[in-house]
Amino acid sequence: MSDPRTGETTTSLDTDPHRWWGLVVIALAQLMVVLDATIVNIALPSAQRALGMSDGNRQWVITAYTLAFGGLLLLGGRVADIVGRKRTFVIGLVGFAAASAFGGAATGSGMLFGARALQGAFAALLAPSALSLLTTTFTDPRERGKAFGIYGALAGSGSAIGFIVGGLLTEYLNWRWCLYVNVPIAIAAVLGAVVLLRDSPGHAGARLDVPGVLLGCGGLVSVVYGFSEANPRGWTDPLVLALFAVGVVLLAAFVWWQTRAPVPLLPLHVVRDRNRAGCFLTMALAVIGMFGLFLFMTYYLQIILGYSPVRTGLAFLPLTAAIIVGSTQISARLLPRVAPRMLMVPGMVLAASGMLVLTRMTVDSSYPTEILPALVLMGLGMGLTFMPVFSTATAGVAPRDAGVTSATVNTSQQVGGSIGTALLNTIATTSGAAYITAHLRDPARKDLIVREGIVHGYTVAIWWAAGIMLLAGLVAGLMVTAKPPAREIPAPAPVPESAA
């Protein structure tokens, strides 16, 4: 059937009787990608001891994944558009499983770092193809709301689920299972994809924008690497400054080239749309705050309150449940009838309120009365926000641009996470050190003062995270002007600049 807005041949996926089972497959793959960003965090001390990693090198277990994932997302999205979303989805799953098995069998730190980089590269294929398959499969406003509610719940809670699963696997099996666990999940998803997912063929005649790939991916890798090095080295370190400078130059050159490329990697009309740009920015800002929460609460629960890895993971369970409720039971039900920003703005205010509750925590705070309410508020707020962000950012996109648009959403998420980890950790470390220096007068109280200083650093950083989330709400309120999906009148798809 021909799409009257784009002139492209599309498959009528709305009537596919297996589409809801297909959603299960897509959700399974997305969950695997998101939780893998955090599942190894709890296992990292065990892996470090087993493989003899130095304190300086251990960060590469995390950095290798985020660098490859964040840097290659735009390429992965465009590959999905060219060769077909289903085919790219399956390739991504197979590669991710192989890289996970390789990492689980690592005999040295270099082997593990390489496996994590491969995981990130295949995740960069998998994540945008999964979201674009969802976008092209569910176009009816009501069905789209339910589907994106589930997807948003997994995207928002996957990191917390990673802590839970990582804690259980590390404590009852060993750290290698934090990687091996991906293999059966990927096999099940591949079988489901082959049987259940439908997709129109890729655009065989399309060409890959090689200069765009080099400029765009190079710029993203440089920026993400810069943020990952800012924490251990400091923001004024020459390498960090050089990485940021190179990243800015490459990304500026990328934007310039996209206005002239015959077949651009990222058609600029995708990001010039006010609603999509607002969603991208809202996502990046929201994730900055969310990653700050995960980072500080993991250390707080284990180091300050003395929780075990499993207990720490289970402490995040109410957050996960709240995100699922906010996304599937509130946002998904309301989005067909209310404008997206009417969910996103209250969501960010609610999440910021949860952060503000956490600023009151001390070295002996009670989890049920002081930590739990904050996690529930935070989870509900993120659930309210993520679902309309994903749905609105990918709405009305021409099929030929579905993959790269999905990749841009994921890129904003990854870059936001990198910024949040580096920025908020620096604020926490600096504030904590200043507190200890100012209060350490009695050597007999050194241990208590150090613990108080660490918690003080966390609360200062959480204040910043709350402010950033309120800024995300302001951005959503001012920039995202889309109407409720059920009332939207389909508009002609924007004409790609190359065709203008």
PDB file of C-alpha atoms in Angstrom, residues 189-359:
ATOM      1  CA  ALA A 189      14.100 -12.582  20.917  1.00  0.00           C
ATOM      2  CA  VAL A 190      15.650 -13.755  17.616  1.00  0.00           C
ATOM      3  CA  LEU A 191      13.187 -16.649  17.338  1.00  0.00           C
ATOM      4  CA  GLY A 192      10.306 -14.319  18.155  1.00  0.00           C
ATOM      5  CA  ALA A 193      11.491 -11.702  15.658  1.00  0.00           C
ATOM      6  CA  VAL A 194      11.736 -14.205  12.809  1.00  0.00           C
ATOM      7  CA  VAL A 195       8.233 -15.536  13.455  1.00  0.00           C
ATOM      8  CA  LEU A 196       6.306 -12.482  14.653  1.00  0.00           C
ATOM      9  CA  LEU A 197       7.784  -9.239  13.329  1.00  0.00           C
ATOM     10  CA  ARG A 198       6.851  -7.786   9.972  1.00  0.00           C
ATOM     11  CA  ASP A 199       8.543  -4.932   8.169  1.00  0.00           C
ATOM     12  CA  SER A 200       8.709  -3.371   4.748  1.00  0.00           C
ATOM     13  CA  PRO A 201      11.978  -3.969   2.872  1.00  0.00           C
ATOM     14  CA  GLY A 202      14.885  -1.595   3.283  1.00  0.00           C
ATOM     15  CA  HIS A 203      15.707   1.050   0.704  1.00  0.00           C
ATOM     16  CA  ALA A 204      18.215  -0.866  -1.372  1.00  0.00           C
ATOM     17  CA  GLY A 205      18.948   2.111  -3.626  1.00  0.00           C
ATOM     18  CA  ALA A 206      19.815   4.410  -0.731  1.00  0.00           C
ATOM     19  CA  ARG A 207      23.453   5.242  -0.058  1.00  0.00           C
ATOM     20  CA  LEU A 208      25.189   5.651   3.274  1.00  0.00           C
ATOM     21  CA  ASP A 209      26.490   9.139   4.034  1.00  0.00           C
ATOM     22  CA  VAL A 210      30.092   8.137   4.815  1.00  0.00           C
ATOM     23  CA  PRO A 211      31.384  11.678   5.599  1.00  0.00           C
ATOM     24  CA  GLY A 212      28.348  12.146   7.825  1.00  0.00           C
ATOM     25  CA  VAL A 213      29.113   8.882   9.628  1.00  0.00           C
ATOM     26  CA  LEU A 214      32.731   9.914  10.253  1.00  0.00           C
ATOM     27  CA  LEU A 215      31.813  13.422  11.431  1.00  0.00           C
ATOM     28  CA  GLY A 216      28.677  12.586  13.424  1.00  0.00           C
ATOM     29  CA  CYS A 217      29.862   9.379  15.085  1.00  0.00           C
ATOM     30  CA  GLY A 218      33.338  10.816  15.658  1.00  0.00           C
ATOM     31  CA  GLY A 219      31.864  13.878  17.332  1.00  0.00           C
ATOM     32  CA  LEU A 220      29.567  11.832  19.561  1.00  0.00           C
ATOM     33  CA  VAL A 221      32.369   9.451  20.581  1.00  0.00           C
ATOM     34  CA  SER A 222      34.596  12.409  21.442  1.00  0.00           C
ATOM     35  CA  VAL A 223      31.912  14.122  23.546  1.00  0.00           C
ATOM     36  CA  VAL A 224      30.872  10.942  25.393  1.00  0.00           C
ATOM     37  CA  TYR A 225      34.532  10.039  26.023  1.00  0.00           C
ATOM     38  CA  GLY A 226      35.173  13.551  27.288  1.00  0.00           C
ATOM     39  CA  PHE A 227      32.411  13.253  29.869  1.00  0.00           C
ATOM     40  CA  SER A 228      33.597   9.792  30.936  1.00  0.00           C
ATOM     41  CA  GLU A 229      37.124  11.135  31.525  1.00  0.00           C
ATOM     42  CA  ALA A 230      35.944  14.353  33.247  1.00  0.00           C
ATOM     43  CA  ASN A 231      35.245  12.520  36.498  1.00  0.00           C
ATOM     44  CA  PRO A 232      38.612  10.806  37.093  1.00  0.00           C
ATOM     45  CA  ARG A 233      40.766  13.514  35.468  1.00  0.00           C
ATOM     46  CA  GLY A 234      38.899  16.720  36.247  1.00  0.00           C
ATOM     47  CA  TRP A 235      37.106  19.181  33.966  1.00  0.00           C
ATOM     48  CA  THR A 236      40.208  21.267  33.260  1.00  0.00           C
ATOM     49  CA  ASP A 237      42.430  18.322  32.288  1.00  0.00           C
ATOM     50  CA  PRO A 238      44.019  18.926  28.837  1.00  0.00           C
ATOM     51  CA  LEU A 239      42.717  15.601  27.465  1.00  0.00           C
ATOM     52  CA  VAL A 240      39.168  16.340  28.601  1.00  0.00           C
ATOM     53  CA  LEU A 241      39.238  19.850  27.116  1.00  0.00           C
ATOM     54  CA  ALA A 242      40.731  18.505  23.880  1.00  0.00           C
ATOM     55  CA  LEU A 243      38.022  15.821  23.604  1.00  0.00           C
ATOM     56  CA  PHE A 244      35.267  18.404  24.095  1.00  0.00           C
ATOM     57  CA  ALA A 245      36.844  20.758  21.571  1.00  0.00           C
ATOM     58  CA  VAL A 246      37.242  18.011  18.956  1.00  0.00           C
ATOM     59  CA  GLY A 247      33.680  16.842  19.594  1.00  0.00           C
ATOM     60  CA  VAL A 248      32.219  20.323  19.144  1.00  0.00           C
ATOM     61  CA  VAL A 249      34.199  20.912  15.938  1.00  0.00           C
ATOM     62  CA  LEU A 250      33.208  17.546  14.460  1.00  0.00           C
ATOM     63  CA  LEU A 251      29.532  17.982  15.348  1.00  0.00           C
ATOM     64  CA  ALA A 252      29.502  21.511  13.904  1.00  0.00           C
ATOM     65  CA  ALA A 253      31.061  20.158  10.714  1.00  0.00           C
ATOM     66  CA  PHE A 254      28.480  17.349  10.759  1.00  0.00           C
ATOM     67  CA  VAL A 255      25.577  19.821  10.864  1.00  0.00           C
ATOM     68  CA  TRP A 256      27.140  21.845   8.035  1.00  0.00           C
ATOM     69  CA  TRP A 257      27.629  18.713   5.920  1.00  0.00           C
ATOM     70  CA  GLN A 258      24.052  17.538   6.507  1.00  0.00           C
ATOM     71  CA  THR A 259      22.772  20.654   4.740  1.00  0.00           C
ATOM     72  CA  ARG A 260      24.797  19.705   1.644  1.00  0.00           C
ATOM     73  CA  ALA A 261      24.932  15.895   1.619  1.00  0.00           C
ATOM     74  CA  PRO A 262      22.988  14.247  -1.250  1.00  0.00           C
ATOM     75  CA  VAL A 263      21.606  11.626   1.181  1.00  0.00           C
ATOM     76  CA  PRO A 264      22.229  12.977   4.715  1.00  0.00           C
ATOM     77  CA  LEU A 265      22.817  10.635   7.639  1.00  0.00           C
ATOM     78  CA  LEU A 266      20.468  12.762   9.772  1.00  0.00           C
ATOM     79  CA  PRO A 267      18.072  14.833   7.669  1.00  0.00           C
ATOM     80  CA  LEU A 268      17.886  18.125   9.538  1.00  0.00           C
ATOM     81  CA  HIS A 269      14.114  18.373   9.199  1.00  0.00           C
ATOM     82  CA  VAL A 270      13.983  15.591  11.810  1.00  0.00           C
ATOM     83  CA  VAL A 271      15.552  17.803  14.497  1.00  0.00           C
ATOM     84  CA  ARG A 272      14.135  21.119  13.260  1.00  0.00           C
ATOM     85  CA  ASP A 273      10.617  20.013  14.130  1.00  0.00           C
ATOM     86  CA  ARG A 274       9.741  21.872  17.332  1.00  0.00           C
ATOM     87  CA  ASN A 275       8.034  18.951  19.056  1.00  0.00           C
ATOM     88  CA  ARG A 276      10.773  16.468  18.256  1.00  0.00           C
ATOM     89  CA  ALA A 277      13.522  18.881  19.313  1.00  0.00           C
ATOM     90  CA  GLY A 278      11.657  19.495  22.571  1.00  0.00           C
ATOM     91  CA  CYS A 279      11.367  15.758  23.188  1.00  0.00           C
ATOM     92  CA  PHE A 280      15.064  15.172  22.477  1.00  0.00           C
ATOM     93  CA  LEU A 281      16.080  17.923  24.900  1.00  0.00           C
ATOM     94  CA  THR A 282      13.573  16.857  27.556  1.00  0.00           C
ATOM     95  CA  MET A 283      14.879  13.289  27.374  1.00  0.00           C
ATOM     96  CA  ALA A 284      18.519  14.366  27.725  1.00  0.00           C
ATOM     97  CA  LEU A 285      17.789  16.590  30.734  1.00  0.00           C
ATOM     98  CA  ALA A 286      15.560  14.005  32.435  1.00  0.00           C
ATOM     99  CA  VAL A 287      18.184  11.286  32.082  1.00  0.00           C
ATOM    100  CA  ILE A 288      20.874  13.537  33.602  1.00  0.00           C
ATOM    101  CA  GLY A 289      18.840  13.622  36.794  1.00  0.00           C
ATOM    102  CA  MET A 290      17.864   9.957  36.675  1.00  0.00           C
ATOM    103  CA  PHE A 291      21.439   8.688  36.275  1.00  0.00           C
ATOM    104  CA  GLY A 292      22.442  10.870  39.211  1.00  0.00           C
ATOM    105  CA  LEU A 293      19.834   9.087  41.332  1.00  0.00           C
ATOM    106  CA  PHE A 294      21.030   5.610  40.327  1.00  0.00           C
ATOM    107  CA  LEU A 295      24.683   6.484  40.875  1.00  0.00           C
ATOM    108  CA  PHE A 296      24.302   8.035  44.321  1.00  0.00           C
ATOM    109  CA  MET A 297      21.653   5.700  45.696  1.00  0.00           C
ATOM    110  CA  THR A 298      23.704   2.625  44.767  1.00  0.00           C
ATOM    111  CA  TYR A 299      26.705   3.907  46.727  1.00  0.00           C
ATOM    112  CA  TYR A 300      24.544   5.283  49.541  1.00  0.00           C
ATOM    113  CA  LEU A 301      22.719   2.015  50.119  1.00  0.00           C
ATOM    114  CA  GLN A 302      25.844  -0.153  49.980  1.00  0.00           C
ATOM    115  CA  ILE A 303      28.521   2.053  51.550  1.00  0.00           C
ATOM    116  CA  ILE A 304      26.552   4.188  54.019  1.00  0.00           C
ATOM    117  CA  LEU A 305      23.681   1.869  54.991  1.00  0.00           C
ATOM    118  CA  GLY A 306      25.651  -1.361  54.468  1.00  0.00           C
ATOM    119  CA  TYR A 307      23.214  -3.125  52.125  1.00  0.00           C
ATOM    120  CA  SER A 308      24.292  -6.267  50.257  1.00  0.00           C
ATOM    121  CA  PRO A 309      24.232  -6.252  46.418  1.00  0.00           C
ATOM    122  CA  VAL A 310      20.926  -8.156  46.383  1.00  0.00           C
ATOM    123  CA  ARG A 311      19.323  -5.924  48.999  1.00  0.00           C
ATOM    124  CA  THR A 312      20.526  -2.862  47.086  1.00  0.00           C
ATOM    125  CA  GLY A 313      18.970  -4.170  43.888  1.00  0.00           C
ATOM    126  CA  LEU A 314      15.687  -4.974  45.624  1.00  0.00           C
ATOM    127  CA  ALA A 315      15.633  -1.477  47.153  1.00  0.00           C
ATOM    128  CA  PHE A 316      15.159  -0.150  43.608  1.00  0.00           C
ATOM    129  CA  LEU A 317      12.124  -2.394  43.009  1.00  0.00           C
ATOM    130  CA  PRO A 318       9.532   0.219  44.121  1.00  0.00           C
ATOM    131  CA  LEU A 319      11.102   2.691  41.671  1.00  0.00           C
ATOM    132  CA  THR A 320      10.737   0.162  38.864  1.00  0.00           C
ATOM    133  CA  ALA A 321       7.124  -0.585  39.816  1.00  0.00           C
ATOM    134  CA  ALA A 322       6.289   3.134  39.964  1.00  0.00           C
ATOM    135  CA  ILE A 323       7.778   3.751  36.497  1.00  0.00           C
ATOM    136  CA  ILE A 324       5.699   0.896  35.062  1.00  0.00           C
ATOM    137  CA  VAL A 325       2.518   2.220  36.698  1.00  0.00           C
ATOM    138  CA  GLY A 326       3.184   5.793  35.580  1.00  0.00           C
ATOM    139  CA  SER A 327       3.914   4.739  32.023  1.00  0.00           C
ATOM    140  CA  THR A 328       1.370   1.978  31.346  1.00  0.00           C
ATOM    141  CA  GLN A 329      -1.522   2.887  33.651  1.00  0.00           C
ATOM    142  CA  ILE A 330      -1.418   6.687  33.604  1.00  0.00           C
ATOM    143  CA  SER A 331       0.409   8.033  30.546  1.00  0.00           C
ATOM    144  CA  ALA A 332      -0.758   5.326  28.141  1.00  0.00           C
ATOM    145  CA  ARG A 333      -4.391   5.856  29.162  1.00  0.00           C
ATOM    146  CA  LEU A 334      -4.298   9.661  29.112  1.00  0.00           C
ATOM    147  CA  LEU A 335      -2.100  10.417  26.085  1.00  0.00           C
ATOM    148  CA  PRO A 336      -4.832   9.824  23.439  1.00  0.00           C
ATOM    149  CA  ARG A 337      -6.927  12.512  25.158  1.00  0.00           C
ATOM    150  CA  VAL A 338      -4.421  15.045  26.507  1.00  0.00           C
ATOM    151  CA  ALA A 339      -1.517  16.944  24.979  1.00  0.00           C
ATOM    152  CA  PRO A 340       1.892  15.294  25.590  1.00  0.00           C
ATOM    153  CA  ARG A 341       3.227  18.239  27.579  1.00  0.00           C
ATOM    154  CA  MET A 342       0.305  17.883  30.016  1.00  0.00           C
ATOM    155  CA  LEU A 343       1.957  14.611  31.050  1.00  0.00           C
ATOM    156  CA  MET A 344       5.607  15.544  30.619  1.00  0.00           C
ATOM    157  CA  VAL A 345       5.531  18.739  32.713  1.00  0.00           C
ATOM    158  CA  PRO A 346       3.761  17.213  35.771  1.00  0.00           C
ATOM    159  CA  GLY A 347       5.986  14.170  35.365  1.00  0.00           C
ATOM    160  CA  MET A 348       9.155  16.204  35.677  1.00  0.00           C
ATOM    161  CA  VAL A 349       7.742  18.198  38.608  1.00  0.00           C
ATOM    162  CA  LEU A 350       6.830  14.933  40.356  1.00  0.00           C
ATOM    163  CA  ALA A 351      10.286  13.453  39.708  1.00  0.00           C
ATOM    164  CA  ALA A 352      11.962  16.635  40.961  1.00  0.00           C
ATOM    165  CA  SER A 353       9.799  16.430  44.102  1.00  0.00           C
ATOM    166  CA  GLY A 354      11.130  12.933  44.730  1.00  0.00           C
ATOM    167  CA  MET A 355      14.660  14.277  44.350  1.00  0.00           C
ATOM    168  CA  LEU A 356      13.949  17.045  46.859  1.00  0.00           C
ATOM    169  CA  VAL A 357      12.805  14.452  49.407  1.00  0.00           C
ATOM    170  CA  LEU A 358      16.168  12.700  48.974  1.00  0.00           C
ATOM    171  CA  THR A 359      18.069  15.895  49.813  1.00  0.00           C
TER     172      THR A 359
END
